[in-house]
GROMACS .gro file of C-alpha atoms in nm:
model
  110
    1MET     CA    1  -0.324  -4.864   7.249
    2ASN     CA    2  -0.361  -5.229   7.353
    3ASP     CA    3  -0.123  -5.462   7.169
    4ALA     CA    4  -0.416  -5.682   7.066
    5ASN     CA    5  -0.555  -5.394   6.862
    6LYS     CA    6  -0.243  -5.303   6.662
    7PRO     CA    7  -0.346  -5.238   6.303
    8LEU     CA    8  -0.139  -5.327   5.999
    9VAL     CA    9  -0.019  -5.027   5.799
   10ARG     CA   10   0.094  -5.123   5.450
   11LEU     CA   11   0.343  -4.894   5.275
   12SER     CA   12   0.413  -5.129   4.983
   13GLY     CA   13   0.344  -5.478   4.859
   14GLU     CA   14   0.057  -5.717   4.911
   15VAL     CA   15   0.017  -6.070   5.035
   16LYS     CA   16  -0.231  -6.220   4.790
   17THR     CA   17  -0.282  -6.526   4.575
   18PRO     CA   18  -0.100  -6.524   4.332
   19PRO     CA   19   0.197  -6.479   4.363
   20PHE     CA   20   0.170  -6.633   4.712
   21SER     CA   21   0.014  -6.977   4.737
   22SER     CA   22  -0.292  -6.996   4.959
   23GLU     CA   23  -0.083  -7.191   5.215
   24ALA     CA   24   0.183  -6.917   5.230
   25ARG     CA   25  -0.084  -6.648   5.255
   26ILE     CA   26  -0.237  -6.831   5.554
   27GLU     CA   27   0.107  -6.861   5.718
   28VAL     CA   28   0.172  -6.489   5.670
   29GLY     CA   29  -0.168  -6.405   5.817
   30PHE     CA   30  -0.100  -6.627   6.118
   31LEU     CA   31   0.241  -6.467   6.182
   32LEU     CA   32   0.112  -6.111   6.135
   33ARG     CA   33  -0.173  -6.181   6.378
   34LYS     CA   34   0.083  -6.295   6.638
   35LEU     CA   35   0.267  -5.964   6.592
   36GLN     CA   36  -0.058  -5.770   6.623
   37ASN     CA   37  -0.124  -5.951   6.951
   38GLY     CA   38   0.211  -5.838   7.090
   39GLU     CA   39   0.403  -6.164   7.048
   40THR     CA   40   0.772  -6.154   6.963
   41LEU     CA   41   0.883  -6.364   6.668
   42SER     CA   42   1.235  -6.496   6.616
   43LEU     CA   43   1.418  -6.728   6.378
   44PRO     CA   44   1.318  -6.917   6.172
   45HIS     CA   45   1.013  -6.691   6.121
   46SER     CA   46   1.159  -6.345   6.174
   47ARG     CA   47   1.491  -6.172   6.218
   48PRO     CA   48   1.596  -5.815   6.299
   49MET     CA   49   1.691  -5.582   6.015
   50PRO     CA   50   1.897  -5.304   6.183
   51SER     CA   51   2.035  -5.207   5.841
   52ILE     CA   52   1.690  -5.060   5.769
   53GLY     CA   53   1.618  -4.908   6.108
   54SER     CA   54   1.538  -4.971   6.471
   55HIS     CA   55   1.246  -5.205   6.538
   56CYS     CA   56   1.266  -5.331   6.176
   57HIS     CA   57   1.246  -5.703   6.100
   58GLU     CA   58   1.183  -5.941   5.814
   59LEU     CA   59   0.930  -6.222   5.808
   60ARG     CA   60   1.074  -6.523   5.630
   61ILE     CA   61   0.826  -6.724   5.426
   62THR     CA   62   0.909  -7.034   5.222
   63ASP     CA   63   0.648  -7.095   4.954
   64PHE     CA   64   0.728  -7.419   4.772
   65ASN     CA   65   1.057  -7.334   4.596
   66LYS     CA   66   1.037  -6.956   4.651
   67GLU     CA   67   1.159  -6.747   4.940
   68TRP     CA   68   0.954  -6.439   5.033
   69ARG     CA   69   1.041  -6.161   5.270
   70ILE     CA   70   0.811  -5.911   5.436
   71ILE     CA   71   0.997  -5.619   5.588
   72TYR     CA   72   0.808  -5.468   5.880
   73ARG     CA   73   0.857  -5.232   6.171
   74LEU     CA   74   0.708  -5.270   6.517
   75ASP     CA   75   0.569  -4.931   6.612
   76GLU     CA   76   0.396  -4.864   6.941
   77ASP     CA   77   0.061  -4.816   6.768
   78ALA     CA   78   0.090  -5.034   6.455
   79ILE     CA   79   0.275  -5.300   6.257
   80VAL     CA   80   0.412  -5.117   5.953
   81ILE     CA   81   0.455  -5.337   5.643
   82ILE     CA   82   0.735  -5.169   5.450
   83GLU     CA   83   0.806  -5.412   5.166
   84VAL     CA   84   0.709  -5.753   5.030
   85PHE     CA   85   0.950  -5.918   4.787
   86GLN     CA   86   1.075  -6.250   4.657
   87LYS     CA   87   1.426  -6.314   4.780
   88THR     CA   88   1.648  -6.456   4.507
   89THR     CA   89   1.993  -6.398   4.658
   90GLN     CA   90   2.155  -6.470   4.994
   91LYS     CA   91   2.182  -6.101   5.081
   92THR     CA   92   1.896  -5.852   5.089
   93PRO     CA   93   1.942  -5.630   4.781
   94SER     CA   94   2.066  -5.279   4.863
   95SER     CA   95   1.783  -5.137   4.649
   96VAL     CA   96   1.529  -5.300   4.883
   97ILE     CA   97   1.707  -5.159   5.189
   98GLN     CA   98   1.720  -4.809   5.039
   99ASN     CA   99   1.352  -4.820   4.932
  100CYS     CA  100   1.252  -4.930   5.282
  101LYS     CA  101   1.446  -4.643   5.440
  102LYS     CA  102   1.282  -4.391   5.202
  103ARG     CA  103   0.933  -4.525   5.270
  104LEU     CA  104   0.986  -4.512   5.646
  105LYS     CA  105   1.121  -4.159   5.628
  106ARG     CA  106   0.812  -4.044   5.433
  107TYR     CA  107   0.582  -4.234   5.669
  108ASP     CA  108   0.745  -4.083   5.978
  109GLU     CA  109   0.722  -3.731   5.833
  110ILE     CA  110   0.346  -3.763   5.790
   0.00000   0.00000   0.00000
């Protein structure tokens, strides 16, 4: 499949207004479109998340005084959105990491 045609597969969470502001929703859409077109994102927009699995990353979105994270995996045929959450601590909560691993395992089994 051509990189420009990579669909988004959402396992959990949505990017909508609210809780995202319309500006943050536009930024997320712009960054996801770059990923769909085969571009590689790095800090400050994205960082690898090997604690979840290979090819897993988090998009980092600042929305006024809130920090949002979108955990995703770059598959050969799709961008898999694993989780969307508001980050309130420095470290990604272990519950988020475990939920992401479970969702990916179920997704890969299908």
